[in-house]
mmCIF file of C-alpha atoms in Angstrom:
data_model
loop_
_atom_site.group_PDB
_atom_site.id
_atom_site.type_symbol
_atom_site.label_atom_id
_atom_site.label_comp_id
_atom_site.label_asym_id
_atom_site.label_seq_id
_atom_site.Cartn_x
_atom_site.Cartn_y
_atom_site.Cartn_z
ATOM 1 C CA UNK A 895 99.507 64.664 23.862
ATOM 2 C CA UNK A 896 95.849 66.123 24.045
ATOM 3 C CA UNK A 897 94.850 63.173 25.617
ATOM 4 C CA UNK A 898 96.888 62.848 28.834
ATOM 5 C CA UNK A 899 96.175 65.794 29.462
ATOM 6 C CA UNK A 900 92.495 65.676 28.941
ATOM 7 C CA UNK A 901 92.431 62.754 30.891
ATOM 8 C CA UNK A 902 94.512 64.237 33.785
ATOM 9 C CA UNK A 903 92.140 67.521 34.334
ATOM 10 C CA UNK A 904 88.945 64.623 33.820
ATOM 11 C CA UNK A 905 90.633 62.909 37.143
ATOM 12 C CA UNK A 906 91.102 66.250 38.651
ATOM 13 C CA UNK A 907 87.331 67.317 38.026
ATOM 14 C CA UNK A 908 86.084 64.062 39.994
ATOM 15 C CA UNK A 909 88.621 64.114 42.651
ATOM 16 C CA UNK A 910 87.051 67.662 43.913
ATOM 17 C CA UNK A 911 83.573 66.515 42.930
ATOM 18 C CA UNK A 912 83.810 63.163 45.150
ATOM 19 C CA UNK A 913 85.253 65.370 47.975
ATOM 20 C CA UNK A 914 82.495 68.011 47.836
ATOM 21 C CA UNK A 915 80.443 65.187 47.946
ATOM 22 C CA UNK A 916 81.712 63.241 50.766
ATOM 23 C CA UNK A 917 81.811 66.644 52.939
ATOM 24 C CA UNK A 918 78.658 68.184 52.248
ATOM 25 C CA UNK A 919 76.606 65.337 53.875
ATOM 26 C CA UNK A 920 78.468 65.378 56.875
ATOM 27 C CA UNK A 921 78.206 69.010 57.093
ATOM 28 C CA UNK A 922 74.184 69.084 56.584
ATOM 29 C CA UNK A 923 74.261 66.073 59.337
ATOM 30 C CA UNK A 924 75.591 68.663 61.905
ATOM 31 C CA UNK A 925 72.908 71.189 60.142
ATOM 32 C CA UNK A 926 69.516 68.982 60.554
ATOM 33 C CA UNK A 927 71.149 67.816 63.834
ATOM 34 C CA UNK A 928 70.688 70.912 64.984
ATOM 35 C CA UNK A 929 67.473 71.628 64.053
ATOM 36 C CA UNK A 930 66.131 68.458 64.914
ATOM 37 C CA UNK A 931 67.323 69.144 68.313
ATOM 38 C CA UNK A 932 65.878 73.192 68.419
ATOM 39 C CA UNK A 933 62.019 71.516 66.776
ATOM 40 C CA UNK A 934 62.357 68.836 69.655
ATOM 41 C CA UNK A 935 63.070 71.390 72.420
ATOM 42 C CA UNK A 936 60.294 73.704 71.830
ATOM 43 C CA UNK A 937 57.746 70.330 70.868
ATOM 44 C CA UNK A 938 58.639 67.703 73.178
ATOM 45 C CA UNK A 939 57.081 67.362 76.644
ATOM 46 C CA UNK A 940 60.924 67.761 78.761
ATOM 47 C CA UNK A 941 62.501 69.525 81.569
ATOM 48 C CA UNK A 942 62.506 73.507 81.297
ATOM 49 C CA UNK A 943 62.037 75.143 84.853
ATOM 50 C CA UNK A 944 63.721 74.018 87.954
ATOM 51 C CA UNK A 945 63.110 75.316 91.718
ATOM 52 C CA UNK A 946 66.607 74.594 93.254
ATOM 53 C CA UNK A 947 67.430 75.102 96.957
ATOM 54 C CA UNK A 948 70.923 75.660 98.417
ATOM 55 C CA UNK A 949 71.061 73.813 101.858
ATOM 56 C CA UNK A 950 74.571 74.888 102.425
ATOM 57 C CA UNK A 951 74.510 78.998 102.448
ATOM 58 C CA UNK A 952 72.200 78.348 105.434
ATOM 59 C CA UNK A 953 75.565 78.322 107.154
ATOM 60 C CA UNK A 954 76.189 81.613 105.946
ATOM 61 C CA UNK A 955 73.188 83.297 107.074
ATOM 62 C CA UNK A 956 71.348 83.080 103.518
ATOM 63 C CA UNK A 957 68.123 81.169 102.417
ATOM 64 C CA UNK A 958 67.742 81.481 99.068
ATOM 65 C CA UNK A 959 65.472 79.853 96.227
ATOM 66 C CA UNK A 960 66.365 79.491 92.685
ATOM 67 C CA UNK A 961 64.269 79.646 89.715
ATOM 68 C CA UNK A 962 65.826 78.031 86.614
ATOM 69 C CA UNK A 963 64.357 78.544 83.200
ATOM 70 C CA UNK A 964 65.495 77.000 80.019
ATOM 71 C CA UNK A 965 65.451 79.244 76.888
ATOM 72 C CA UNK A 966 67.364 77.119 74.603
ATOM 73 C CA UNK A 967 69.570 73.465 74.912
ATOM 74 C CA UNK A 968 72.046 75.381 75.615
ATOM 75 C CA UNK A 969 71.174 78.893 77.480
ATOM 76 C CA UNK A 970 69.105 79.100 80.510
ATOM 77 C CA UNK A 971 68.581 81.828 82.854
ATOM 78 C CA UNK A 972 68.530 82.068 87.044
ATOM 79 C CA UNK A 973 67.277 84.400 89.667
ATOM 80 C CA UNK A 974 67.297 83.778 93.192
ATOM 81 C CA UNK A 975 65.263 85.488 95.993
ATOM 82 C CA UNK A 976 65.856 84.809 99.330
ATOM 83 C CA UNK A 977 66.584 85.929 102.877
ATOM 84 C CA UNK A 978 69.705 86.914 105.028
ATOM 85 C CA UNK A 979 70.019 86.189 108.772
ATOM 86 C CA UNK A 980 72.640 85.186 111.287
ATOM 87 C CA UNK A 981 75.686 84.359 110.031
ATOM 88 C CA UNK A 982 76.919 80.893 111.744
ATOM 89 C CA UNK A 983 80.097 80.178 109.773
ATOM 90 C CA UNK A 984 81.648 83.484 110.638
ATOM 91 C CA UNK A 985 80.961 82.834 114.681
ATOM 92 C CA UNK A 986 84.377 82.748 116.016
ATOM 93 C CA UNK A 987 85.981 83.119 112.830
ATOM 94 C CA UNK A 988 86.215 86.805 111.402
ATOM 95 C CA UNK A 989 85.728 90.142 112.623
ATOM 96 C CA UNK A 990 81.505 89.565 111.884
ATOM 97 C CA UNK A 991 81.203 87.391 114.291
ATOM 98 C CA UNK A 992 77.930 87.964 116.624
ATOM 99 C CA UNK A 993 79.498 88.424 120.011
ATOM 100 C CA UNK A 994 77.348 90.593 121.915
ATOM 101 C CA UNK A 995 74.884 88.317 122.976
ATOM 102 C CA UNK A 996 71.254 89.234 124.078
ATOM 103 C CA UNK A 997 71.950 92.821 122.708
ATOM 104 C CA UNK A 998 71.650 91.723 119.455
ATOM 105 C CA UNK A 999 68.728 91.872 117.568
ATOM 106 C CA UNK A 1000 69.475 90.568 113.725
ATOM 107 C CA UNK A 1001 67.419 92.040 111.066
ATOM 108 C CA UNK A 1002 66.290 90.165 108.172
ATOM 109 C CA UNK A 1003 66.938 91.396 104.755
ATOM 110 C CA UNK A 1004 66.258 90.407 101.243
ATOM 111 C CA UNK A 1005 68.969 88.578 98.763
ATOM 112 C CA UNK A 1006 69.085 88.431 95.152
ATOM 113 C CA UNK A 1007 71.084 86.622 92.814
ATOM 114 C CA UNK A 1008 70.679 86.844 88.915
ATOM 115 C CA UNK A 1009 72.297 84.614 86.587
ATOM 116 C CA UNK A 1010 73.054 83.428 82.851
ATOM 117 C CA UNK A 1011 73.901 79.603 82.484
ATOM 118 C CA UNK A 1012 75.898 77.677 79.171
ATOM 119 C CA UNK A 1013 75.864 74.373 79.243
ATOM 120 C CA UNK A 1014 78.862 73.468 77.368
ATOM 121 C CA UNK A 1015 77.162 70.004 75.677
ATOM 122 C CA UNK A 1016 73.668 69.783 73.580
ATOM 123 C CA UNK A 1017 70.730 68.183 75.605
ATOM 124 C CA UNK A 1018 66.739 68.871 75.645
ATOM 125 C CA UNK A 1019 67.285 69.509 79.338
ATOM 126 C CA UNK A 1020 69.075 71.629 81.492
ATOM 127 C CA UNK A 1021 72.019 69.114 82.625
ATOM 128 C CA UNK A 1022 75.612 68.901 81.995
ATOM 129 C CA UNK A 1023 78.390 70.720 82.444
ATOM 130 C CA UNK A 1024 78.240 74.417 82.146
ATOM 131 C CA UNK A 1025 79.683 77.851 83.094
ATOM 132 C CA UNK A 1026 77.451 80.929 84.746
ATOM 133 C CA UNK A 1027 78.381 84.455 85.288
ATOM 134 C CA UNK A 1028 76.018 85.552 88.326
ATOM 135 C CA UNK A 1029 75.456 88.693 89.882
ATOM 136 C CA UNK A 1030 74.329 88.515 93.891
ATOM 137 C CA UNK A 1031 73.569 91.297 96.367
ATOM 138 C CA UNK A 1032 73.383 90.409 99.907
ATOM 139 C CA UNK A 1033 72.739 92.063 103.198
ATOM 140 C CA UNK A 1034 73.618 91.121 106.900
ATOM 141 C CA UNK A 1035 71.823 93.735 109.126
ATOM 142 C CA UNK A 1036 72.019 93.945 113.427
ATOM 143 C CA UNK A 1037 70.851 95.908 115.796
ATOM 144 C CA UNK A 1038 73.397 96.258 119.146
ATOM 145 C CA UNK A 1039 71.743 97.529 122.273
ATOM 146 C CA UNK A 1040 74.296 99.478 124.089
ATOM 147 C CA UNK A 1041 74.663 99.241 128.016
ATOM 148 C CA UNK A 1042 74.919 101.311 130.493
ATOM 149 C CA UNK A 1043 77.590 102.110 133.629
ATOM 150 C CA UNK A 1044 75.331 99.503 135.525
ATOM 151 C CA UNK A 1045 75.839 96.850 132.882
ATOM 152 C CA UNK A 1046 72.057 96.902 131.810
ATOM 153 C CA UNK A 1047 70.736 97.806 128.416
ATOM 154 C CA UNK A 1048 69.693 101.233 127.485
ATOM 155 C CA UNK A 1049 67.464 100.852 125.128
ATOM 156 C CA UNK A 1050 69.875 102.754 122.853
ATOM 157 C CA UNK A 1051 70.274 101.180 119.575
ATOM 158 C CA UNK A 1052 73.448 100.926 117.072
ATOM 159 C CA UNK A 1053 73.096 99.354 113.465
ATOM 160 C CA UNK A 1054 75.837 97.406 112.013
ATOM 161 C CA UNK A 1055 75.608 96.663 108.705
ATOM 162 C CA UNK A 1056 77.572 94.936 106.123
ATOM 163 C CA UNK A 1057 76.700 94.924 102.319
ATOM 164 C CA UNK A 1058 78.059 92.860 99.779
ATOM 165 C CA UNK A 1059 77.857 92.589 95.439
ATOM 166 C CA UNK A 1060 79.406 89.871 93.735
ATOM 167 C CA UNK A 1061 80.246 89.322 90.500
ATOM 168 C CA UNK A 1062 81.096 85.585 90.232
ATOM 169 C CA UNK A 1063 82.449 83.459 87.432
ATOM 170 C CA UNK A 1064 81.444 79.751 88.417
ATOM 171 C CA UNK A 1065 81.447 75.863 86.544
ATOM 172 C CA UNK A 1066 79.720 73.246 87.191
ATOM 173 C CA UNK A 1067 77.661 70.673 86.377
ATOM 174 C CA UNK A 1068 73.899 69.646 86.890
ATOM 175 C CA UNK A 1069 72.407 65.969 86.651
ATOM 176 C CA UNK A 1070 68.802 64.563 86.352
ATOM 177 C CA UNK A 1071 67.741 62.040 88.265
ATOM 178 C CA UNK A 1072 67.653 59.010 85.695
ATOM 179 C CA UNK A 1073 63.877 58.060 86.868
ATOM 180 C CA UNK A 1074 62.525 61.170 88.337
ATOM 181 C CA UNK A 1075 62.836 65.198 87.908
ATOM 182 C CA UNK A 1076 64.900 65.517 90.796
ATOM 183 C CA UNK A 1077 68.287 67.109 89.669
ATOM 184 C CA UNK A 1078 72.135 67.822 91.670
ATOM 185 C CA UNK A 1079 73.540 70.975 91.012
ATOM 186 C CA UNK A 1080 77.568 71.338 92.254
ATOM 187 C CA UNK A 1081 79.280 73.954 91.275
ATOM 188 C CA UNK A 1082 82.580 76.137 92.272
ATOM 189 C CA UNK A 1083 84.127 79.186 90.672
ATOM 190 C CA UNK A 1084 86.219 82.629 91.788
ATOM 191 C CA UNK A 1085 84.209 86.111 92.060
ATOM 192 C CA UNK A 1086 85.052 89.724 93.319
ATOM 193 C CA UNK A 1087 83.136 91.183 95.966
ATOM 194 C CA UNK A 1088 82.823 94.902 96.408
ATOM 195 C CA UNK A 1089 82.282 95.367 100.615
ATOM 196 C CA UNK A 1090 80.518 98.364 102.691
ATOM 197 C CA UNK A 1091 80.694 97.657 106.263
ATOM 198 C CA UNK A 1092 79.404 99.676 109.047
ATOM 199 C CA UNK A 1093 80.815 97.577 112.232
ATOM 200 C CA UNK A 1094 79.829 98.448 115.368
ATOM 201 C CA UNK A 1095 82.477 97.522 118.140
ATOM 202 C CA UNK A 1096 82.236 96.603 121.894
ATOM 203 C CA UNK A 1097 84.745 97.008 124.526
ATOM 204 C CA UNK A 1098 84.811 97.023 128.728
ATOM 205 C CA UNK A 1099 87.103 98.240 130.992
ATOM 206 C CA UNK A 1100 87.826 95.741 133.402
ATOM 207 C CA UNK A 1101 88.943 98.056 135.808
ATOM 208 C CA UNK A 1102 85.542 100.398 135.860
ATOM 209 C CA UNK A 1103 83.305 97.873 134.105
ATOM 210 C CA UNK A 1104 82.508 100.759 131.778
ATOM 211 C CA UNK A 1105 81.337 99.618 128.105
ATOM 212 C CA UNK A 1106 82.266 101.675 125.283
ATOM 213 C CA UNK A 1107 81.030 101.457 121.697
ATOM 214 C CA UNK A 1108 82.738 102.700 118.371
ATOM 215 C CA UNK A 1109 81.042 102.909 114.608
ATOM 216 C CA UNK A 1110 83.307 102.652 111.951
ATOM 217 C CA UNK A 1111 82.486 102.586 108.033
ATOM 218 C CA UNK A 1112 84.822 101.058 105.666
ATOM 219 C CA UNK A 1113 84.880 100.076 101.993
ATOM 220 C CA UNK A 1114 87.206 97.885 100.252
ATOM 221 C CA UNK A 1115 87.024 95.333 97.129
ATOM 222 C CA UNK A 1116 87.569 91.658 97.773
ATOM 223 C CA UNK A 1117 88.528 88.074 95.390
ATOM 224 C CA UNK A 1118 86.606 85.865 96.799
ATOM 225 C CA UNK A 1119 85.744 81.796 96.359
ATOM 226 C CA UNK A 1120 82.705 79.798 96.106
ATOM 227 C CA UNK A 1121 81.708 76.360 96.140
ATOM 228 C CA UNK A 1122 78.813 74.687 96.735
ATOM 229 C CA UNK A 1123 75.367 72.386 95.686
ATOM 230 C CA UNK A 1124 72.255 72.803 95.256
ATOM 231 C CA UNK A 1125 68.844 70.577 95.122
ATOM 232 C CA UNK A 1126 66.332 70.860 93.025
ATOM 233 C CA UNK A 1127 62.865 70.035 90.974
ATOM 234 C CA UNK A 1128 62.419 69.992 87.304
ATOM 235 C CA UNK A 1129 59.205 69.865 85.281
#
């Protein structure tokens, strides 16, 4: 009887022994996989900083440049600086659009976006897919000359003003050119805006020809949807 069960606890011992074994090598392969890929990143000559441009918010009155920076093969950070202007896309389509003509004088304004990136797959360079919470401040600023009984302009000046934080939750997903440092960013995502908007108003009677102006200030907090891509240089 001793024997069985000597024997049976001997085949227990190298059952768990074989299967410590066969895991611990595939678990130290994820380990120096790791590593290797950490040591490589901050050793071998690859991608870490990108310039990007976005061609399309152009559209929406914004030029913007974006400064990528790698910090690990997985995290990166971006700001963008950048400029707001006119408008286009909402001509004709919501209450911002720039009807008053030769009145108007638009005022530039500074726009900032700041930004954490994941890339949800290991690579020495910034490309893949990924999701980015991003933080962006914008701006749209105009002057409105008012007129007088005689139609002309005064010289009197009103300021409408509209000001706009995000906070935007976005995915997408950012390629390398395969022979050159050129790189495709697309990307889409949901956000909520917070809104202050002083909007000056214009109206004539057509009966006296008389133009009247009214200021109003409201604020309000929006959902709001982005999409978009974005060009850009790596080195």
């Amino acid at each position: 009887m001793p024997r069985p069960v000597h024997r049976t606890w001997t085949t227990l011992l190298l059952a768990v022994l074989a299967t410590a074994a066969l895991s611990q090598p595939q678990k130290a392969k994820v380990v120096l996989y790791k590593d290797r890929l950490a040591a490589q990143f901050d050793t071998v000559d690859c991608v870490k900083n990108v310039v990007k441009v976005n061609p399309l918010l152009f559209f929406r009155g914004e030029i913007p440049i974006y400064y990528e920076r790698a910090l690990t093969p997985r995290l990166s950070l971006e700001v963008g600086l950048g400029v707001t202007l006119r408008d286009y896309l909402a001509l004709g389509f919501t209450e911002d659009a720039d009807d008053f003509g030769a009145g108007t004088q638009i005022i530039p304004n500074p726009s900032f976006h700041i930004a954490a990136r994941f890339y949800l797959v290991d690579d020495l360079e910034p490309q893949g897919w990924y999701l980015q919470p991003e933080f962006a401040h914008l701006v749209y600023t105009k002057d409105i000359q008012k007129r007088g009984d005689d139609g002309q302009f005064t010289g009197e000046e009103l300021r409408d003003e509209r000001t706009y934080n995000d906070l935007r939750l976005l995915a997408g997903y950012q390629v390398l050119g395969l022979s050159s440092n050129w790189l495709l960013d697309f990307y889409g995502g949901i956000g909520f805006r917070s809104r202050n908007r002083i909007k000056v108003s214009e109206t004539i009677d057509l009966a006296s020809q008389v133009y009247a102006y009214d200021v109003t200030e409201e604020s309000d907090n929006v959902p709001m949807f982005y999409f978009g891509m974005k060009l850009g240089l790596g080195w």
